[in-house]
Amino acid sequence: TKSIVAGDAPVRVGDRVESEKESSAVVNFEGGNKLHVHPDSAVEIKEFANPKSPEARKALLNLLKGRVRNQVVQKYKANKTSYYKVTTRGAVAGVRGTDFLVSY
């Protein structure tokens, strides 16, 4: 089911965050990372785990359309047990800690 959110609302694994043509959203993840969803965009939260140990942190986002900016302040090991990835239909971007934009 779709819900219109005008303020703070929890986002869980499996949720899709969509913005209309003249709207946007910011998802504040536990640990300090931020996901900026630009206008006319959609992203799905596929996986998220934020343990205290950097060796086990996980974030997997699937960009369905549009553009997202990722502000990654946590450190990731970029291995099978620790990663921050954004996927699109044709690419996968993985980072350890940075600020980057993905559009599809």
PDB file of N, CA and C in Angstrom:
ATOM      1  N   THR A   1       0.835  -1.182   0.000  1.00  0.00           N
ATOM      2  CA  THR A   1       0.000   0.000   0.000  1.00  0.00           C
ATOM      3  C   THR A   1       0.878   1.243   0.000  1.00  0.00           C
ATOM      4  N   LYS A   2       0.401   2.276  -0.627  1.00  0.00           N
ATOM      5  CA  LYS A   2       1.130   3.538  -0.664  1.00  0.00           C
ATOM      6  C   LYS A   2       0.639   4.445   0.444  1.00  0.00           C
ATOM      7  N   SER A   3       1.565   5.219   0.994  1.00  0.00           N
ATOM      8  CA  SER A   3       1.239   6.217   2.005  1.00  0.00           C
ATOM      9  C   SER A   3       1.896   7.524   1.628  1.00  0.00           C
ATOM     10  N   ILE A   4       1.188   8.603   1.813  1.00  0.00           N
ATOM     11  CA  ILE A   4       1.758   9.923   1.600  1.00  0.00           C
ATOM     12  C   ILE A   4       2.317  10.399   2.927  1.00  0.00           C
ATOM     13  N   VAL A   5       3.579  10.779   2.921  1.00  0.00           N
ATOM     14  CA  VAL A   5       4.259  11.192   4.144  1.00  0.00           C
ATOM     15  C   VAL A   5       4.644  12.657   4.013  1.00  0.00           C
ATOM     16  N   ALA A   6       4.256  13.455   4.973  1.00  0.00           N
ATOM     17  CA  ALA A   6       4.578  14.878   4.937  1.00  0.00           C
ATOM     18  C   ALA A   6       5.571  15.264   6.017  1.00  0.00           C
ATOM     19  N   GLY A   7       5.955  14.345   6.859  1.00  0.00           N
ATOM     20  CA  GLY A   7       6.893  14.633   7.944  1.00  0.00           C
ATOM     21  C   GLY A   7       7.724  13.400   8.234  1.00  0.00           C
ATOM     22  N   ASP A   8       8.091  13.242   9.474  1.00  0.00           N
ATOM     23  CA  ASP A   8       8.874  12.079   9.871  1.00  0.00           C
ATOM     24  C   ASP A   8       8.018  10.815   9.825  1.00  0.00           C
ATOM     25  N   ALA A   9       8.611   9.755   9.287  1.00  0.00           N
ATOM     26  CA  ALA A   9       7.957   8.455   9.265  1.00  0.00           C
ATOM     27  C   ALA A   9       9.046   7.397   9.216  1.00  0.00           C
ATOM     28  N   PRO A  10       8.826   6.263   9.860  1.00  0.00           N
ATOM     29  CA  PRO A  10       9.847   5.216   9.818  1.00  0.00           C
ATOM     30  C   PRO A  10       9.942   4.583   8.428  1.00  0.00           C
ATOM     31  N   VAL A  11      11.138   4.183   8.052  1.00  0.00           N
ATOM     32  CA  VAL A  11      11.377   3.473   6.801  1.00  0.00           C
ATOM     33  C   VAL A  11      12.011   2.140   7.173  1.00  0.00           C
ATOM     34  N   ARG A  12      11.481   1.076   6.603  1.00  0.00           N
ATOM     35  CA  ARG A  12      11.948  -0.269   6.936  1.00  0.00           C
ATOM     36  C   ARG A  12      12.471  -0.980   5.698  1.00  0.00           C
ATOM     37  N   VAL A  13      13.195  -2.067   5.922  1.00  0.00           N
ATOM     38  CA  VAL A  13      13.656  -2.906   4.822  1.00  0.00           C
ATOM     39  C   VAL A  13      12.437  -3.374   4.043  1.00  0.00           C
ATOM     40  N   GLY A  14      12.509  -3.272   2.728  1.00  0.00           N
ATOM     41  CA  GLY A  14      11.399  -3.637   1.855  1.00  0.00           C
ATOM     42  C   GLY A  14      10.547  -2.462   1.434  1.00  0.00           C
ATOM     43  N   ASP A  15      10.683  -1.326   2.108  1.00  0.00           N
ATOM     44  CA  ASP A  15       9.919  -0.134   1.742  1.00  0.00           C
ATOM     45  C   ASP A  15      10.474   0.506   0.482  1.00  0.00           C
ATOM     46  N   ARG A  16       9.589   1.174  -0.232  1.00  0.00           N
ATOM     47  CA  ARG A  16       9.962   1.959  -1.409  1.00  0.00           C
ATOM     48  C   ARG A  16       9.680   3.421  -1.086  1.00  0.00           C
ATOM     49  N   VAL A  17      10.662   4.267  -1.340  1.00  0.00           N
ATOM     50  CA  VAL A  17      10.504   5.699  -1.126  1.00  0.00           C
ATOM     51  C   VAL A  17      10.385   6.336  -2.508  1.00  0.00           C
ATOM     52  N   GLU A  18       9.242   6.969  -2.764  1.00  0.00           N
ATOM     53  CA  GLU A  18       8.990   7.602  -4.058  1.00  0.00           C
ATOM     54  C   GLU A  18       8.702   9.085  -3.855  1.00  0.00           C
ATOM     55  N   SER A  19       9.174   9.883  -4.788  1.00  0.00           N
ATOM     56  CA  SER A  19       8.871  11.312  -4.752  1.00  0.00           C
ATOM     57  C   SER A  19       8.170  11.704  -6.046  1.00  0.00           C
ATOM     58  N   GLU A  20       7.321  12.690  -5.942  1.00  0.00           N
ATOM     59  CA  GLU A  20       6.619  13.216  -7.113  1.00  0.00           C
ATOM     60  C   GLU A  20       7.496  14.257  -7.810  1.00  0.00           C
ATOM     61  N   LYS A  21       6.990  14.838  -8.894  1.00  0.00           N
ATOM     62  CA  LYS A  21       7.775  15.773  -9.698  1.00  0.00           C
ATOM     63  C   LYS A  21       8.232  17.008  -8.936  1.00  0.00           C
ATOM     64  N   GLU A  22       7.456  17.453  -7.954  1.00  0.00           N
ATOM     65  CA  GLU A  22       7.835  18.660  -7.225  1.00  0.00           C
ATOM     66  C   GLU A  22       8.027  18.384  -5.741  1.00  0.00           C
ATOM     67  N   SER A  23       8.534  17.194  -5.440  1.00  0.00           N
ATOM     68  CA  SER A  23       8.785  16.848  -4.047  1.00  0.00           C
ATOM     69  C   SER A  23      10.095  16.070  -3.939  1.00  0.00           C
ATOM     70  N   SER A  24      10.550  15.896  -2.718  1.00  0.00           N
ATOM     71  CA  SER A  24      11.768  15.126  -2.473  1.00  0.00           C
ATOM     72  C   SER A  24      11.666  14.551  -1.063  1.00  0.00           C
ATOM     73  N   ALA A  25      12.642  13.720  -0.714  1.00  0.00           N
ATOM     74  CA  ALA A  25      12.638  13.120   0.619  1.00  0.00           C
ATOM     75  C   ALA A  25      14.074  12.917   1.067  1.00  0.00           C
ATOM     76  N   VAL A  26      14.262  12.881   2.374  1.00  0.00           N
ATOM     77  CA  VAL A  26      15.556  12.554   2.966  1.00  0.00           C
ATOM     78  C   VAL A  26      15.327  11.432   3.961  1.00  0.00           C
ATOM     79  N   VAL A  27      16.073  10.338   3.790  1.00  0.00           N
ATOM     80  CA  VAL A  27      16.014   9.214   4.723  1.00  0.00           C
ATOM     81  C   VAL A  27      17.258   9.296   5.595  1.00  0.00           C
ATOM     82  N   ASN A  28      17.061   9.435   6.894  1.00  0.00           N
ATOM     83  CA  ASN A  28      18.163   9.472   7.860  1.00  0.00           C
ATOM     84  C   ASN A  28      18.318   8.078   8.444  1.00  0.00           C
ATOM     85  N   PHE A  29      19.382   7.392   8.045  1.00  0.00           N
ATOM     86  CA  PHE A  29      19.616   6.039   8.530  1.00  0.00           C
ATOM     87  C   PHE A  29      20.276   6.064   9.904  1.00  0.00           C
ATOM     88  N   GLU A  30      20.018   5.031  10.673  1.00  0.00           N
ATOM     89  CA  GLU A  30      20.710   4.840  11.941  1.00  0.00           C
ATOM     90  C   GLU A  30      22.210   4.794  11.651  1.00  0.00           C
ATOM     91  N   GLY A  31      22.988   5.524  12.408  1.00  0.00           N
ATOM     92  CA  GLY A  31      24.427   5.571  12.179  1.00  0.00           C
ATOM     93  C   GLY A  31      24.885   6.849  11.500  1.00  0.00           C
ATOM     94  N   GLY A  32      23.943   7.654  10.964  1.00  0.00           N
ATOM     95  CA  GLY A  32      24.313   8.939  10.399  1.00  0.00           C
ATOM     96  C   GLY A  32      24.281   9.060   8.892  1.00  0.00           C
ATOM     97  N   ASN A  33      24.153   7.964   8.149  1.00  0.00           N
ATOM     98  CA  ASN A  33      24.082   8.051   6.690  1.00  0.00           C
ATOM     99  C   ASN A  33      22.761   8.691   6.280  1.00  0.00           C
ATOM    100  N   LYS A  34      22.791   9.413   5.138  1.00  0.00           N
ATOM    101  CA  LYS A  34      21.579  10.058   4.626  1.00  0.00           C
ATOM    102  C   LYS A  34      21.385   9.698   3.163  1.00  0.00           C
ATOM    103  N   LEU A  35      20.135   9.491   2.800  1.00  0.00           N
ATOM    104  CA  LEU A  35      19.742   9.222   1.425  1.00  0.00           C
ATOM    105  C   LEU A  35      18.796  10.336   0.998  1.00  0.00           C
ATOM    106  N   HIS A  36      19.203  11.130   0.012  1.00  0.00           N
ATOM    107  CA  HIS A  36      18.380  12.214  -0.524  1.00  0.00           C
ATOM    108  C   HIS A  36      17.702  11.703  -1.794  1.00  0.00           C
ATOM    109  N   VAL A  37      16.387  11.622  -1.777  1.00  0.00           N
ATOM    110  CA  VAL A  37      15.616  11.166  -2.933  1.00  0.00           C
ATOM    111  C   VAL A  37      15.156  12.410  -3.689  1.00  0.00           C
ATOM    112  N   HIS A  38      15.685  12.602  -4.883  1.00  0.00           N
ATOM    113  CA  HIS A  38      15.384  13.783  -5.693  1.00  0.00           C
ATOM    114  C   HIS A  38      13.970  13.698  -6.265  1.00  0.00           C
ATOM    115  N   PRO A  39      13.460  14.801  -6.837  1.00  0.00           N
ATOM    116  CA  PRO A  39      12.120  14.792  -7.427  1.00  0.00           C
ATOM    117  C   PRO A  39      11.963  13.725  -8.511  1.00  0.00           C
ATOM    118  N   ASP A  40      10.761  13.172  -8.613  1.00  0.00           N
ATOM    119  CA  ASP A  40      10.394  12.157  -9.601  1.00  0.00           C
ATOM    120  C   ASP A  40      11.352  10.958  -9.565  1.00  0.00           C
ATOM    121  N   SER A  41      11.576  10.431  -8.369  1.00  0.00           N
ATOM    122  CA  SER A  41      12.505   9.319  -8.172  1.00  0.00           C
ATOM    123  C   SER A  41      11.860   8.239  -7.305  1.00  0.00           C
ATOM    124  N   ALA A  42      12.409   7.026  -7.386  1.00  0.00           N
ATOM    125  CA  ALA A  42      11.940   5.914  -6.567  1.00  0.00           C
ATOM    126  C   ALA A  42      13.126   5.018  -6.229  1.00  0.00           C
ATOM    127  N   VAL A  43      13.235   4.665  -4.943  1.00  0.00           N
ATOM    128  CA  VAL A  43      14.309   3.797  -4.474  1.00  0.00           C
ATOM    129  C   VAL A  43      13.728   2.813  -3.471  1.00  0.00           C
ATOM    130  N   GLU A  44      14.209   1.584  -3.517  1.00  0.00           N
ATOM    131  CA  GLU A  44      13.754   0.547  -2.596  1.00  0.00           C
ATOM    132  C   GLU A  44      14.868   0.217  -1.615  1.00  0.00           C
ATOM    133  N   ILE A  45      14.512   0.097  -0.338  1.00  0.00           N
ATOM    134  CA  ILE A  45      15.470  -0.292   0.696  1.00  0.00           C
ATOM    135  C   ILE A  45      15.472  -1.824   0.721  1.00  0.00           C
ATOM    136  N   LYS A  46      16.463  -2.431   0.103  1.00  0.00           N
ATOM    137  CA  LYS A  46      16.522  -3.892  -0.014  1.00  0.00           C
ATOM    138  C   LYS A  46      17.110  -4.548   1.231  1.00  0.00           C
ATOM    139  N   GLU A  47      18.104  -3.892   1.829  1.00  0.00           N
ATOM    140  CA  GLU A  47      18.773  -4.474   2.992  1.00  0.00           C
ATOM    141  C   GLU A  47      19.396  -3.363   3.818  1.00  0.00           C
ATOM    142  N   PHE A  48      19.333  -3.505   5.143  1.00  0.00           N
ATOM    143  CA  PHE A  48      19.991  -2.550   6.020  1.00  0.00           C
ATOM    144  C   PHE A  48      20.270  -3.205   7.362  1.00  0.00           C
ATOM    145  N   ALA A  49      21.518  -3.136   7.791  1.00  0.00           N
ATOM    146  CA  ALA A  49      21.928  -3.606   9.111  1.00  0.00           C
ATOM    147  C   ALA A  49      23.000  -2.651   9.605  1.00  0.00           C
ATOM    148  N   ASN A  50      22.867  -2.161  10.833  1.00  0.00           N
ATOM    149  CA  ASN A  50      23.811  -1.177  11.350  1.00  0.00           C
ATOM    150  C   ASN A  50      24.377  -1.595  12.706  1.00  0.00           C
ATOM    151  N   PRO A  51      25.076  -2.725  12.759  1.00  0.00           N
ATOM    152  CA  PRO A  51      25.698  -3.097  14.030  1.00  0.00           C
ATOM    153  C   PRO A  51      26.864  -2.178  14.360  1.00  0.00           C
ATOM    154  N   LYS A  52      27.319  -2.224  15.588  1.00  0.00           N
ATOM    155  CA  LYS A  52      28.441  -1.381  16.010  1.00  0.00           C
ATOM    156  C   LYS A  52      29.729  -1.742  15.289  1.00  0.00           C
ATOM    157  N   SER A  53      29.855  -2.964  14.848  1.00  0.00           N
ATOM    158  CA  SER A  53      31.059  -3.414  14.162  1.00  0.00           C
ATOM    159  C   SER A  53      31.010  -3.064  12.670  1.00  0.00           C
ATOM    160  N   PRO A  54      32.017  -2.331  12.138  1.00  0.00           N
ATOM    161  CA  PRO A  54      32.033  -1.998  10.705  1.00  0.00           C
ATOM    162  C   PRO A  54      32.118  -3.236   9.816  1.00  0.00           C
ATOM    163  N   GLU A  55      32.572  -4.361  10.354  1.00  0.00           N
ATOM    164  CA  GLU A  55      32.707  -5.577   9.557  1.00  0.00           C
ATOM    165  C   GLU A  55      31.355  -6.203   9.212  1.00  0.00           C
ATOM    166  N   ALA A  56      30.283  -5.777   9.870  1.00  0.00           N
ATOM    167  CA  ALA A  56      28.974  -6.393   9.635  1.00  0.00           C
ATOM    168  C   ALA A  56      27.892  -5.396   9.207  1.00  0.00           C
ATOM    169  N   ARG A  57      28.258  -4.159   8.910  1.00  0.00           N
ATOM    170  CA  ARG A  57      27.269  -3.182   8.436  1.00  0.00           C
ATOM    171  C   ARG A  57      26.872  -3.503   7.004  1.00  0.00           C
ATOM    172  N   LYS A  58      25.576  -3.299   6.702  1.00  0.00           N
ATOM    173  CA  LYS A  58      25.086  -3.553   5.349  1.00  0.00           C
ATOM    174  C   LYS A  58      24.034  -2.526   4.958  1.00  0.00           C
ATOM    175  N   ALA A  59      24.123  -2.065   3.725  1.00  0.00           N
ATOM    176  CA  ALA A  59      23.083  -1.222   3.141  1.00  0.00           C
ATOM    177  C   ALA A  59      23.006  -1.557   1.661  1.00  0.00           C
ATOM    178  N   LEU A  60      21.829  -1.942   1.199  1.00  0.00           N
ATOM    179  CA  LEU A  60      21.617  -2.258  -0.209  1.00  0.00           C
ATOM    180  C   LEU A  60      20.370  -1.527  -0.667  1.00  0.00           C
ATOM    181  N   LEU A  61      20.544  -0.601  -1.602  1.00  0.00           N
ATOM    182  CA  LEU A  61      19.459   0.213  -2.129  1.00  0.00           C
ATOM    183  C   LEU A  61      19.299  -0.084  -3.609  1.00  0.00           C
ATOM    184  N   ASN A  62      18.062  -0.139  -4.091  1.00  0.00           N
ATOM    185  CA  ASN A  62      17.793  -0.376  -5.504  1.00  0.00           C
ATOM    186  C   ASN A  62      17.110   0.863  -6.073  1.00  0.00           C
ATOM    187  N   LEU A  63      17.836   1.606  -6.919  1.00  0.00           N
ATOM    188  CA  LEU A  63      17.274   2.801  -7.551  1.00  0.00           C
ATOM    189  C   LEU A  63      16.423   2.370  -8.732  1.00  0.00           C
ATOM    190  N   LEU A  64      15.124   2.607  -8.649  1.00  0.00           N
ATOM    191  CA  LEU A  64      14.187   2.199  -9.683  1.00  0.00           C
ATOM    192  C   LEU A  64      14.042   3.245 -10.786  1.00  0.00           C
ATOM    193  N   LYS A  65      14.109   4.511 -10.388  1.00  0.00           N
ATOM    194  CA  LYS A  65      14.071   5.606 -11.374  1.00  0.00           C
ATOM    195  C   LYS A  65      14.532   6.878 -10.702  1.00  0.00           C
ATOM    196  N   GLY A  66      15.014   7.804 -11.491  1.00  0.00           N
ATOM    197  CA  GLY A  66      15.369   9.114 -10.970  1.00  0.00           C
ATOM    198  C   GLY A  66      16.787   9.217 -10.461  1.00  0.00           C
ATOM    199  N   ARG A  67      16.931   9.937  -9.338  1.00  0.00           N
ATOM    200  CA  ARG A  67      18.262  10.289  -8.830  1.00  0.00           C
ATOM    201  C   ARG A  67      18.253  10.278  -7.306  1.00  0.00           C
ATOM    202  N   VAL A  68      19.328   9.745  -6.730  1.00  0.00           N
ATOM    203  CA  VAL A  68      19.508   9.783  -5.282  1.00  0.00           C
ATOM    204  C   VAL A  68      20.928  10.238  -4.961  1.00  0.00           C
ATOM    205  N   ARG A  69      21.041  11.000  -3.878  1.00  0.00           N
ATOM    206  CA  ARG A  69      22.342  11.405  -3.355  1.00  0.00           C
ATOM    207  C   ARG A  69      22.555  10.642  -2.054  1.00  0.00           C
ATOM    208  N   ASN A  70      23.726  10.063  -1.910  1.00  0.00           N
ATOM    209  CA  ASN A  70      24.058   9.266  -0.735  1.00  0.00           C
ATOM    210  C   ASN A  70      25.166   9.958   0.035  1.00  0.00           C
ATOM    211  N   GLN A  71      24.904  10.272   1.284  1.00  0.00           N
ATOM    212  CA  GLN A  71      25.926  10.817   2.166  1.00  0.00           C
ATOM    213  C   GLN A  71      26.280   9.714   3.151  1.00  0.00           C
ATOM    214  N   VAL A  72      27.412   9.063   2.902  1.00  0.00           N
ATOM    215  CA  VAL A  72      27.826   7.906   3.693  1.00  0.00           C
ATOM    216  C   VAL A  72      28.936   8.353   4.639  1.00  0.00           C
ATOM    217  N   VAL A  73      28.610   8.408   5.924  1.00  0.00           N
ATOM    218  CA  VAL A  73      29.591   8.838   6.920  1.00  0.00           C
ATOM    219  C   VAL A  73      30.217   7.662   7.654  1.00  0.00           C
ATOM    220  N   GLN A  74      29.530   6.533   7.646  1.00  0.00           N
ATOM    221  CA  GLN A  74      30.077   5.348   8.296  1.00  0.00           C
ATOM    222  C   GLN A  74      31.113   4.688   7.399  1.00  0.00           C
ATOM    223  N   LYS A  75      31.976   3.906   7.994  1.00  0.00           N
ATOM    224  CA  LYS A  75      32.983   3.163   7.245  1.00  0.00           C
ATOM    225  C   LYS A  75      32.480   1.750   6.994  1.00  0.00           C
ATOM    226  N   TYR A  76      32.724   1.264   5.788  1.00  0.00           N
ATOM    227  CA  TYR A  76      32.361  -0.086   5.380  1.00  0.00           C
ATOM    228  C   TYR A  76      33.615  -0.787   4.889  1.00  0.00           C
ATOM    229  N   LYS A  77      33.659  -2.099   5.027  1.00  0.00           N
ATOM    230  CA  LYS A  77      34.839  -2.878   4.641  1.00  0.00           C
ATOM    231  C   LYS A  77      34.810  -3.304   3.180  1.00  0.00           C
ATOM    232  N   ALA A  78      33.687  -3.137   2.485  1.00  0.00           N
ATOM    233  CA  ALA A  78      33.542  -3.511   1.072  1.00  0.00           C
ATOM    234  C   ALA A  78      33.886  -4.979   0.850  1.00  0.00           C
ATOM    235  N   ASN A  79      33.281  -5.850   1.628  1.00  0.00           N
ATOM    236  CA  ASN A  79      33.440  -7.287   1.438  1.00  0.00           C
ATOM    237  C   ASN A  79      32.047  -7.917   1.466  1.00  0.00           C
ATOM    238  N   LYS A  80      31.976  -9.236   1.625  1.00  0.00           N
ATOM    239  CA  LYS A  80      30.682  -9.902   1.601  1.00  0.00           C
ATOM    240  C   LYS A  80      29.852  -9.662   2.859  1.00  0.00           C
ATOM    241  N   THR A  81      30.488  -9.246   3.952  1.00  0.00           N
ATOM    242  CA  THR A  81      29.751  -9.039   5.194  1.00  0.00           C
ATOM    243  C   THR A  81      29.561  -7.572   5.540  1.00  0.00           C
ATOM    244  N   SER A  82      30.175  -6.658   4.803  1.00  0.00           N
ATOM    245  CA  SER A  82      30.049  -5.234   5.082  1.00  0.00           C
ATOM    246  C   SER A  82      30.068  -4.454   3.774  1.00  0.00           C
ATOM    247  N   TYR A  83      28.957  -3.748   3.484  1.00  0.00           N
ATOM    248  CA  TYR A  83      28.911  -3.002   2.225  1.00  0.00           C
ATOM    249  C   TYR A  83      27.816  -1.941   2.263  1.00  0.00           C
ATOM    250  N   TYR A  84      27.987  -0.934   1.407  1.00  0.00           N
ATOM    251  CA  TYR A  84      26.966   0.063   1.108  1.00  0.00           C
ATOM    252  C   TYR A  84      26.895   0.077  -0.409  1.00  0.00           C
ATOM    253  N   LYS A  85      25.790  -0.402  -0.978  1.00  0.00           N
ATOM    254  CA  LYS A  85      25.657  -0.518  -2.426  1.00  0.00           C
ATOM    255  C   LYS A  85      24.359   0.109  -2.902  1.00  0.00           C
ATOM    256  N   VAL A  86      24.442   0.708  -4.089  1.00  0.00           N
ATOM    257  CA  VAL A  86      23.266   1.198  -4.787  1.00  0.00           C
ATOM    258  C   VAL A  86      23.239   0.486  -6.124  1.00  0.00           C
ATOM    259  N   THR A  87      22.139  -0.194  -6.428  1.00  0.00           N
ATOM    260  CA  THR A  87      22.014  -0.891  -7.698  1.00  0.00           C
ATOM    261  C   THR A  87      21.007  -0.176  -8.594  1.00  0.00           C
ATOM    262  N   THR A  88      21.215  -0.304  -9.895  1.00  0.00           N
ATOM    263  CA  THR A  88      20.243   0.105 -10.908  1.00  0.00           C
ATOM    264  C   THR A  88      20.081  -1.094 -11.830  1.00  0.00           C
ATOM    265  N   ARG A  89      19.294  -0.954 -12.840  1.00  0.00           N
ATOM    266  CA  ARG A  89      19.109  -2.061 -13.777  1.00  0.00           C
ATOM    267  C   ARG A  89      20.420  -2.443 -14.464  1.00  0.00           C
ATOM    268  N   GLY A  90      21.329  -1.496 -14.637  1.00  0.00           N
ATOM    269  CA  GLY A  90      22.548  -1.788 -15.394  1.00  0.00           C
ATOM    270  C   GLY A  90      23.852  -1.619 -14.647  1.00  0.00           C
ATOM    271  N   ALA A  91      23.823  -1.269 -13.352  1.00  0.00           N
ATOM    272  CA  ALA A  91      25.091  -1.018 -12.652  1.00  0.00           C
ATOM    273  C   ALA A  91      24.931  -1.220 -11.151  1.00  0.00           C
ATOM    274  N   VAL A  92      26.083  -1.399 -10.499  1.00  0.00           N
ATOM    275  CA  VAL A  92      26.149  -1.476  -9.041  1.00  0.00           C
ATOM    276  C   VAL A  92      27.264  -0.548  -8.591  1.00  0.00           C
ATOM    277  N   ALA A  93      26.979   0.339  -7.631  1.00  0.00           N
ATOM    278  CA  ALA A  93      28.003   1.210  -7.058  1.00  0.00           C
ATOM    279  C   ALA A  93      28.171   0.822  -5.597  1.00  0.00           C
ATOM    280  N   GLY A  94      29.400   0.579  -5.198  1.00  0.00           N
ATOM    281  CA  GLY A  94      29.697   0.258  -3.815  1.00  0.00           C
ATOM    282  C   GLY A  94      30.715   1.234  -3.272  1.00  0.00           C
ATOM    283  N   VAL A  95      30.546   1.662  -2.030  1.00  0.00           N
ATOM    284  CA  VAL A  95      31.447   2.655  -1.442  1.00  0.00           C
ATOM    285  C   VAL A  95      31.826   2.253  -0.032  1.00  0.00           C
ATOM    286  N   ARG A  96      32.833   2.890   0.505  1.00  0.00           N
ATOM    287  CA  ARG A  96      33.259   2.660   1.885  1.00  0.00           C
ATOM    288  C   ARG A  96      32.920   3.837   2.786  1.00  0.00           C
ATOM    289  N   GLY A  97      32.717   4.999   2.225  1.00  0.00           N
ATOM    290  CA  GLY A  97      32.379   6.212   2.972  1.00  0.00           C
ATOM    291  C   GLY A  97      32.628   7.411   2.086  1.00  0.00           C
ATOM    292  N   THR A  98      31.587   8.081   1.637  1.00  0.00           N
ATOM    293  CA  THR A  98      31.733   9.201   0.705  1.00  0.00           C
ATOM    294  C   THR A  98      30.374   9.881   0.504  1.00  0.00           C
ATOM    295  N   ASP A  99      30.339  10.819  -0.403  1.00  0.00           N
ATOM    296  CA  ASP A  99      29.124  11.527  -0.795  1.00  0.00           C
ATOM    297  C   ASP A  99      29.031  11.372  -2.309  1.00  0.00           C
ATOM    298  N   PHE A 100      27.981  10.700  -2.814  1.00  0.00           N
ATOM    299  CA  PHE A 100      27.900  10.460  -4.255  1.00  0.00           C
ATOM    300  C   PHE A 100      26.461  10.471  -4.740  1.00  0.00           C
ATOM    301  N   LEU A 101      26.303  10.671  -6.042  1.00  0.00           N
ATOM    302  CA  LEU A 101      25.012  10.774  -6.709  1.00  0.00           C
ATOM    303  C   LEU A 101      24.882   9.635  -7.696  1.00  0.00           C
ATOM    304  N   VAL A 102      23.701   9.011  -7.735  1.00  0.00           N
ATOM    305  CA  VAL A 102      23.402   7.955  -8.714  1.00  0.00           C
ATOM    306  C   VAL A 102      22.116   8.353  -9.393  1.00  0.00           C
ATOM    307  N   SER A 103      22.093   8.260 -10.730  1.00  0.00           N
ATOM    308  CA  SER A 103      20.844   8.538 -11.459  1.00  0.00           C
ATOM    309  C   SER A 103      20.605   7.411 -12.456  1.00  0.00           C
ATOM    310  N   TYR A 104      19.308   7.158 -12.695  1.00  0.00           N
ATOM    311  CA  TYR A 104      18.930   6.095 -13.619  1.00  0.00           C
ATOM    312  C   TYR A 104      17.642   6.495 -14.309  1.00  0.00           C
TER     313      TYR A 104
END
